[in-house]
mmCIF file of C-alpha atoms in Angstrom:
data_model
loop_
_atom_site.group_PDB
_atom_site.id
_atom_site.type_symbol
_atom_site.label_atom_id
_atom_site.label_comp_id
_atom_site.label_asym_id
_atom_site.label_seq_id
_atom_site.Cartn_x
_atom_site.Cartn_y
_atom_site.Cartn_z
ATOM 1 C CA MET U 1 -65.343 35.198 -71.180
ATOM 2 C CA ASN U 2 -67.672 34.186 -74.037
ATOM 3 C CA THR U 3 -66.705 32.336 -77.229
ATOM 4 C CA HIS U 4 -66.622 35.546 -79.306
ATOM 5 C CA GLU U 5 -64.189 37.212 -76.871
ATOM 6 C CA LYS U 6 -61.942 34.156 -76.867
ATOM 7 C CA GLY U 7 -61.797 34.243 -80.643
ATOM 8 C CA THR U 8 -60.984 37.944 -80.712
ATOM 9 C CA ASN U 9 -58.180 37.654 -78.145
ATOM 10 C CA SER U 10 -56.626 34.674 -79.909
ATOM 11 C CA LYS U 11 -55.975 36.757 -83.035
ATOM 12 C CA LEU U 12 -53.291 39.380 -83.545
ATOM 13 C CA GLU U 13 -54.404 42.980 -84.087
ATOM 14 C CA GLY U 14 -55.072 43.685 -87.745
ATOM 15 C CA ASN U 15 -52.108 46.034 -88.347
ATOM 16 C CA ILE U 16 -49.398 43.900 -86.718
ATOM 17 C CA GLN U 17 -46.720 42.869 -89.223
ATOM 18 C CA THR U 18 -46.312 39.092 -89.471
ATOM 19 C CA ASP U 19 -44.602 38.596 -92.849
ATOM 20 C CA PHE U 20 -40.859 39.332 -92.708
ATOM 21 C CA GLN U 21 -39.752 37.624 -95.897
ATOM 22 C CA LYS U 22 -38.840 41.026 -97.372
ATOM 23 C CA SER U 23 -38.845 43.204 -94.255
ATOM 24 C CA MET U 24 -36.424 43.756 -91.409
ATOM 25 C CA SER U 25 -37.569 42.246 -88.112
ATOM 26 C CA TYR U 26 -36.637 43.123 -84.545
ATOM 27 C CA GLY U 27 -34.140 40.252 -84.458
ATOM 28 C CA ASP U 28 -32.656 41.295 -87.809
ATOM 29 C CA TYR U 29 -32.131 44.894 -86.682
ATOM 30 C CA LEU U 30 -30.391 43.860 -83.458
ATOM 31 C CA HIS U 31 -28.489 40.929 -85.035
ATOM 32 C CA LEU U 32 -29.803 38.718 -82.258
ATOM 33 C CA ASP U 33 -28.740 35.594 -84.106
ATOM 34 C CA GLN U 34 -25.110 36.688 -83.631
ATOM 35 C CA ILE U 35 -25.473 38.055 -80.094
ATOM 36 C CA LEU U 36 -27.424 35.117 -78.685
ATOM 37 C CA SER U 37 -25.197 32.499 -80.307
ATOM 38 C CA SER U 38 -22.002 33.985 -78.797
ATOM 39 C CA GLN U 39 -22.179 32.228 -75.426
ATOM 40 C CA HIS U 40 -19.882 29.216 -75.674
ATOM 41 C CA ARG U 41 -19.306 27.379 -72.415
ATOM 42 C CA LEU U 42 -15.953 25.614 -72.180
ATOM 43 C CA SER U 43 -17.153 23.434 -69.310
ATOM 44 C CA GLY U 44 -20.347 21.549 -68.643
ATOM 45 C CA HIS U 45 -21.054 23.608 -65.553
ATOM 46 C CA HIS U 46 -24.394 25.407 -65.333
ATOM 47 C CA ASP U 47 -23.000 28.634 -63.835
ATOM 48 C CA GLU U 48 -20.491 29.313 -66.574
ATOM 49 C CA MET U 49 -23.366 30.791 -68.607
ATOM 50 C CA LEU U 50 -23.870 33.431 -65.904
ATOM 51 C CA PHE U 51 -20.157 34.254 -65.955
ATOM 52 C CA ILE U 52 -20.106 34.681 -69.736
ATOM 53 C CA ILE U 53 -23.279 36.739 -70.033
ATOM 54 C CA ILE U 54 -22.373 39.116 -67.187
ATOM 55 C CA HIS U 55 -19.083 39.940 -68.881
ATOM 56 C CA GLN U 56 -20.521 40.182 -72.384
ATOM 57 C CA ALA U 57 -23.331 42.461 -71.218
ATOM 58 C CA SER U 58 -20.810 44.602 -69.329
ATOM 59 C CA GLU U 59 -18.739 45.007 -72.482
ATOM 60 C CA LEU U 60 -21.839 46.212 -74.363
ATOM 61 C CA TRP U 61 -22.512 48.818 -71.660
ATOM 62 C CA MET U 62 -18.847 49.846 -71.805
ATOM 63 C CA LYS U 63 -19.129 50.310 -75.560
ATOM 64 C CA LEU U 64 -21.989 52.732 -74.959
ATOM 65 C CA ILE U 65 -20.022 54.604 -72.282
ATOM 66 C CA ILE U 66 -17.123 55.085 -74.716
ATOM 67 C CA HIS U 67 -19.560 56.294 -77.385
ATOM 68 C CA GLU U 68 -21.057 58.821 -74.967
ATOM 69 C CA LEU U 69 -17.771 60.013 -73.442
ATOM 70 C CA THR U 70 -16.310 60.591 -76.909
ATOM 71 C CA ALA U 71 -19.242 62.868 -77.773
ATOM 72 C CA ALA U 72 -19.033 64.677 -74.408
ATOM 73 C CA ILE U 73 -15.317 65.380 -74.870
ATOM 74 C CA GLU U 74 -16.003 66.819 -78.323
ATOM 75 C CA TYR U 75 -18.669 69.176 -76.957
ATOM 76 C CA ILE U 76 -16.523 70.315 -74.044
ATOM 77 C CA SER U 77 -13.518 70.838 -76.324
ATOM 78 C CA ARG U 78 -15.676 73.223 -78.390
ATOM 79 C CA ASN U 79 -16.741 75.078 -75.215
ATOM 80 C CA ASP U 80 -20.299 73.928 -75.881
ATOM 81 C CA LEU U 81 -20.852 72.579 -72.403
ATOM 82 C CA GLU U 82 -24.613 72.235 -72.097
ATOM 83 C CA PRO U 83 -25.093 69.283 -74.503
ATOM 84 C CA SER U 84 -22.506 67.341 -72.510
ATOM 85 C CA PHE U 85 -24.635 67.463 -69.345
ATOM 86 C CA LYS U 86 -27.308 65.072 -70.591
ATOM 87 C CA ILE U 87 -24.634 62.807 -72.041
ATOM 88 C CA LEU U 88 -22.766 62.636 -68.735
ATOM 89 C CA SER U 89 -26.009 61.975 -66.862
ATOM 90 C CA ARG U 90 -26.569 59.048 -69.205
ATOM 91 C CA VAL U 91 -23.043 57.783 -68.573
ATOM 92 C CA SER U 92 -23.752 57.826 -64.838
ATOM 93 C CA ARG U 93 -26.921 55.750 -65.337
ATOM 94 C CA ILE U 94 -25.010 53.237 -67.458
ATOM 95 C CA GLN U 95 -22.360 52.997 -64.760
ATOM 96 C CA GLN U 96 -25.098 52.117 -62.293
ATOM 97 C CA GLN U 97 -26.051 49.192 -64.517
ATOM 98 C CA LEU U 98 -22.441 48.011 -64.486
ATOM 99 C CA ILE U 99 -22.239 48.377 -60.707
ATOM 100 C CA GLN U 100 -25.446 46.362 -60.284
ATOM 101 C CA SER U 101 -24.059 43.556 -62.444
ATOM 102 C CA TRP U 102 -21.549 42.676 -59.720
ATOM 103 C CA SER U 103 -24.396 41.819 -57.349
ATOM 104 C CA VAL U 104 -25.684 39.318 -59.914
ATOM 105 C CA LEU U 105 -22.240 37.781 -60.357
ATOM 106 C CA SER U 106 -21.849 37.540 -56.586
ATOM 107 C CA THR U 107 -24.496 34.791 -56.604
ATOM 108 C CA LEU U 108 -21.688 32.613 -57.984
ATOM 109 C CA THR U 109 -20.151 30.749 -55.042
ATOM 110 C CA PRO U 110 -16.430 29.895 -54.742
ATOM 111 C CA SER U 111 -17.116 26.177 -55.207
ATOM 112 C CA GLU U 112 -19.181 26.807 -58.343
ATOM 113 C CA TYR U 113 -16.536 29.071 -59.891
ATOM 114 C CA LEU U 114 -13.795 26.500 -59.274
ATOM 115 C CA GLU U 115 -15.763 24.057 -61.432
ATOM 116 C CA PHE U 116 -14.828 26.031 -64.563
ATOM 117 C CA ARG U 117 -12.133 28.574 -63.578
ATOM 118 C CA ASP U 118 -9.331 26.483 -65.096
ATOM 119 C CA LYS U 119 -11.118 26.674 -68.473
ATOM 120 C CA LEU U 120 -10.464 30.442 -68.607
ATOM 121 C CA GLY U 121 -6.742 29.892 -69.193
ATOM 122 C CA GLN U 122 -4.888 33.237 -69.078
ATOM 123 C CA SER U 123 -7.954 35.307 -69.995
ATOM 124 C CA SER U 124 -8.815 37.977 -67.441
ATOM 125 C CA GLY U 125 -10.938 41.078 -67.012
ATOM 126 C CA PHE U 126 -7.626 42.936 -66.675
ATOM 127 C CA GLN U 127 -7.384 42.543 -70.456
ATOM 128 C CA SER U 128 -10.684 44.370 -71.142
ATOM 129 C CA TYR U 129 -9.571 47.004 -73.613
ATOM 130 C CA GLN U 130 -12.884 48.842 -73.386
ATOM 131 C CA ASN U 131 -12.493 49.299 -69.633
ATOM 132 C CA ARG U 132 -9.003 50.615 -70.349
ATOM 133 C CA LEU U 133 -10.410 53.056 -72.931
ATOM 134 C CA ILE U 134 -12.883 54.347 -70.333
ATOM 135 C CA GLU U 135 -10.067 54.845 -67.827
ATOM 136 C CA PHE U 136 -8.063 56.723 -70.478
ATOM 137 C CA ALA U 137 -11.054 58.934 -71.283
ATOM 138 C CA LEU U 138 -11.408 59.744 -67.571
ATOM 139 C CA GLY U 139 -7.704 60.612 -67.280
ATOM 140 C CA ASN U 140 -6.122 57.458 -65.850
ATOM 141 C CA LYS U 141 -3.287 56.971 -68.345
ATOM 142 C CA ASN U 142 -0.590 54.299 -68.155
ATOM 143 C CA VAL U 143 1.377 53.292 -71.248
ATOM 144 C CA HIS U 144 2.501 50.033 -69.595
ATOM 145 C CA THR U 145 -1.055 48.688 -69.671
ATOM 146 C CA LEU U 146 -0.846 48.516 -73.476
ATOM 147 C CA ALA U 147 1.592 45.608 -73.379
ATOM 148 C CA VAL U 148 -1.213 43.033 -73.189
ATOM 149 C CA TYR U 149 -2.579 44.218 -76.567
ATOM 150 C CA GLN U 150 0.666 44.016 -78.569
ATOM 151 C CA HIS U 151 -0.382 40.766 -80.211
ATOM 152 C CA GLN U 152 -3.309 42.582 -81.896
ATOM 153 C CA THR U 153 -1.796 45.274 -84.132
ATOM 154 C CA LYS U 154 -4.973 47.199 -84.985
ATOM 155 C CA LEU U 155 -6.196 47.167 -81.398
ATOM 156 C CA TYR U 156 -2.790 48.221 -80.095
ATOM 157 C CA GLU U 157 -2.781 51.203 -82.478
ATOM 158 C CA GLN U 158 -6.319 52.127 -81.343
ATOM 159 C CA MET U 159 -5.234 51.989 -77.707
ATOM 160 C CA LEU U 160 -2.118 54.056 -78.399
ATOM 161 C CA ASP U 161 -4.244 56.654 -80.182
ATOM 162 C CA ALA U 162 -6.598 56.842 -77.184
ATOM 163 C CA LEU U 163 -3.644 57.184 -74.815
ATOM 164 C CA ASN U 164 -2.494 60.263 -76.726
ATOM 165 C CA LYS U 165 -5.876 61.986 -76.800
ATOM 166 C CA PRO U 166 -6.996 64.517 -74.160
ATOM 167 C CA SER U 167 -9.173 63.076 -71.414
ATOM 168 C CA ILE U 168 -12.490 64.619 -70.455
ATOM 169 C CA TYR U 169 -10.719 66.336 -67.567
ATOM 170 C CA ASP U 170 -8.117 67.848 -69.925
ATOM 171 C CA ALA U 171 -11.009 69.233 -71.964
ATOM 172 C CA ALA U 172 -12.727 70.577 -68.815
ATOM 173 C CA ILE U 173 -9.568 72.332 -67.628
ATOM 174 C CA LYS U 174 -9.179 74.014 -71.018
ATOM 175 C CA ALA U 175 -12.810 75.118 -70.742
ATOM 176 C CA LEU U 176 -11.841 76.783 -67.438
ATOM 177 C CA SER U 177 -9.020 78.629 -69.151
ATOM 178 C CA ALA U 178 -11.235 79.642 -72.077
ATOM 179 C CA ARG U 179 -13.479 81.476 -69.600
ATOM 180 C CA GLY U 180 -10.576 83.634 -68.433
ATOM 181 C CA ILE U 181 -9.756 81.607 -65.309
ATOM 182 C CA HIS U 182 -6.009 81.259 -64.823
ATOM 183 C CA VAL U 183 -4.517 77.825 -65.356
ATOM 184 C CA ASP U 184 -0.762 77.254 -65.463
ATOM 185 C CA SER U 185 0.556 76.829 -69.006
ATOM 186 C CA GLU U 186 2.341 73.634 -67.995
ATOM 187 C CA VAL U 187 -1.091 72.076 -67.391
ATOM 188 C CA LEU U 188 -2.647 73.400 -70.606
ATOM 189 C CA ASN U 189 0.314 72.147 -72.638
ATOM 190 C CA ARG U 190 1.024 68.946 -70.750
ATOM 191 C CA ASP U 191 1.690 65.555 -72.326
ATOM 192 C CA VAL U 192 -1.821 64.094 -72.260
ATOM 193 C CA SER U 193 -0.479 60.554 -72.599
ATOM 194 C CA LYS U 194 0.749 60.827 -69.009
ATOM 195 C CA ASN U 195 -1.380 60.294 -65.936
ATOM 196 C CA TYR U 196 -2.808 63.590 -64.695
ATOM 197 C CA GLU U 197 -1.136 65.132 -61.619
ATOM 198 C CA PRO U 198 -2.910 67.646 -59.329
ATOM 199 C CA ASN U 199 -2.062 71.310 -59.825
ATOM 200 C CA ASP U 200 -2.635 74.290 -57.503
ATOM 201 C CA SER U 201 -3.784 76.621 -60.284
ATOM 202 C CA VAL U 202 -6.423 74.116 -61.366
ATOM 203 C CA GLU U 203 -7.710 73.790 -57.822
ATOM 204 C CA GLU U 204 -7.860 77.595 -57.497
ATOM 205 C CA GLY U 205 -9.682 77.760 -60.824
ATOM 206 C CA TRP U 206 -12.361 75.335 -59.723
ATOM 207 C CA LEU U 207 -12.615 77.134 -56.377
ATOM 208 C CA THR U 208 -13.394 80.314 -58.316
ATOM 209 C CA VAL U 209 -16.206 78.468 -60.076
ATOM 210 C CA TYR U 210 -17.664 77.058 -56.842
ATOM 211 C CA ARG U 211 -17.481 80.427 -55.115
ATOM 212 C CA ASN U 212 -19.218 82.170 -58.028
ATOM 213 C CA VAL U 213 -21.808 79.632 -59.081
ATOM 214 C CA GLU U 214 -24.168 82.071 -60.817
ATOM 215 C CA GLN U 215 -21.378 83.543 -62.924
ATOM 216 C CA TYR U 216 -19.956 80.145 -63.892
ATOM 217 C CA TRP U 217 -23.075 77.989 -63.737
ATOM 218 C CA ASP U 218 -22.174 75.846 -66.760
ATOM 219 C CA LEU U 219 -18.668 75.125 -65.460
ATOM 220 C CA TYR U 220 -20.116 74.345 -62.033
ATOM 221 C CA GLU U 221 -22.629 71.951 -63.592
ATOM 222 C CA LEU U 222 -19.851 70.314 -65.607
ATOM 223 C CA ALA U 223 -17.739 69.858 -62.483
ATOM 224 C CA GLU U 224 -20.609 68.172 -60.637
ATOM 225 C CA LYS U 225 -21.294 65.867 -63.585
ATOM 226 C CA LEU U 226 -17.627 64.869 -63.580
ATOM 227 C CA ILE U 227 -17.724 64.202 -59.841
ATOM 228 C CA ASP U 228 -20.735 61.964 -60.415
ATOM 229 C CA ILE U 229 -19.144 59.785 -63.099
ATOM 230 C CA GLY U 230 -15.829 59.706 -61.234
ATOM 231 C CA ASN U 231 -17.626 58.522 -58.114
ATOM 232 C CA GLN U 232 -19.577 55.882 -60.036
ATOM 233 C CA GLN U 233 -16.343 54.579 -61.556
ATOM 234 C CA MET U 234 -14.857 54.249 -58.075
ATOM 235 C CA LEU U 235 -17.978 52.400 -56.900
ATOM 236 C CA TRP U 236 -17.635 50.045 -59.878
ATOM 237 C CA ARG U 237 -14.026 49.388 -58.894
ATOM 238 C CA PHE U 238 -15.011 48.739 -55.275
ATOM 239 C CA ASN U 239 -17.817 46.343 -56.209
ATOM 240 C CA HIS U 240 -15.448 44.593 -58.600
ATOM 241 C CA MET U 241 -12.887 44.144 -55.846
ATOM 242 C CA SER U 242 -15.398 42.963 -53.233
ATOM 243 C CA THR U 243 -17.027 40.493 -55.666
ATOM 244 C CA VAL U 244 -13.653 39.020 -56.611
ATOM 245 C CA GLU U 245 -12.690 38.720 -52.946
ATOM 246 C CA ARG U 246 -16.016 37.045 -52.187
ATOM 247 C CA ILE U 247 -15.523 34.440 -54.925
ATOM 248 C CA ILE U 248 -11.767 33.715 -55.019
ATOM 249 C CA GLY U 249 -10.366 35.366 -51.903
ATOM 250 C CA HIS U 250 -6.754 36.454 -52.405
ATOM 251 C CA LYS U 251 -5.834 33.973 -55.132
ATOM 252 C CA GLN U 252 -3.809 35.235 -58.085
ATOM 253 C CA GLY U 253 -5.915 36.436 -61.016
ATOM 254 C CA THR U 254 -6.235 34.209 -64.089
ATOM 255 C CA GLY U 255 -4.279 36.767 -66.135
ATOM 256 C CA GLY U 256 -1.388 36.802 -63.672
ATOM 257 C CA SER U 257 -2.326 39.881 -61.627
ATOM 258 C CA SER U 258 -2.301 39.798 -57.831
ATOM 259 C CA GLY U 259 -6.104 39.745 -57.909
ATOM 260 C CA VAL U 260 -7.761 41.474 -54.956
ATOM 261 C CA SER U 261 -4.518 43.227 -53.932
ATOM 262 C CA TYR U 262 -4.252 44.818 -57.378
ATOM 263 C CA LEU U 263 -7.906 45.868 -57.321
ATOM 264 C CA LYS U 264 -7.504 47.402 -53.852
ATOM 265 C CA ARG U 265 -4.570 49.521 -55.055
ATOM 266 C CA ALA U 266 -6.733 50.809 -57.899
ATOM 267 C CA LEU U 267 -9.139 52.243 -55.324
ATOM 268 C CA ASP U 268 -6.479 54.795 -54.344
ATOM 269 C CA GLN U 269 -6.488 56.330 -57.849
ATOM 270 C CA HIS U 270 -8.937 59.245 -57.843
ATOM 271 C CA PHE U 271 -10.313 60.870 -60.970
ATOM 272 C CA PHE U 272 -10.462 64.687 -61.232
ATOM 273 C CA PRO U 273 -8.453 65.252 -58.016
ATOM 274 C CA GLU U 274 -8.985 69.015 -57.649
ATOM 275 C CA LEU U 275 -12.746 68.600 -57.804
ATOM 276 C CA TRP U 276 -12.423 66.518 -54.639
ATOM 277 C CA SER U 277 -9.757 68.524 -52.825
ATOM 278 C CA LEU U 278 -11.519 71.876 -53.298
ATOM 279 C CA ARG U 279 -14.367 70.710 -51.062
ATOM 280 C CA THR U 280 -12.127 70.953 -48.017
ATOM 281 C CA LYS U 281 -11.266 74.564 -48.865
ATOM 282 C CA LEU U 282 -14.755 75.882 -49.607
#
């Protein structure tokens, strides 16, 4: 490389903005000063930074999932199914990022975690309200889970509002009915704050869709998108459970839960049950 080339490469291209006294920079737009100054270790242990960042990053991904699911539910509720397909595909990709994060956290050994676990106090991932909002949006409703948010009035009201809104599966079932497929009125008019229970008419409705794919292509596509995100959520739960077991075994969770035993029970809770059961009958 000659002297002229070295001089050229050492300079920025002529049109690159370098003066941000009156302009918004990349860091300004993303508020990086706030995001990157929000990691406060309570111990002197090196690995606590990993623990904090994994959970903070996961909460950001969860915020995006909630944003996307809210839009998808609105589209489906208007019987405008096609725009929801891309949204639900995006949700599935985000879920994959969350699933992968457990493999990063699993590099934390039991001995390393014990160096700072006592600093967490009673804080626990069980208290993640965004994860709870995702579960609500997918149809896993439980009013008793709101108790941990009672000390935050605005958040508690937000959670209660979400509990009483139709899940994405409620919206999908109504889309079935809107296409002339019979669904029992007790399902269409059910209390959406309650956990969804399987229904024979819903299973028969989805069977009609799967047996007549060309006629009901959009409903079929919707069903498969739901299966995808439901499956990814179950994989996230499983990886969560296995990572916790790898790091703390069967110790009680910091928030008072039974830890791995609680997480294992959660694996028995399926989303969109008729979309799974119909496969046996096809």
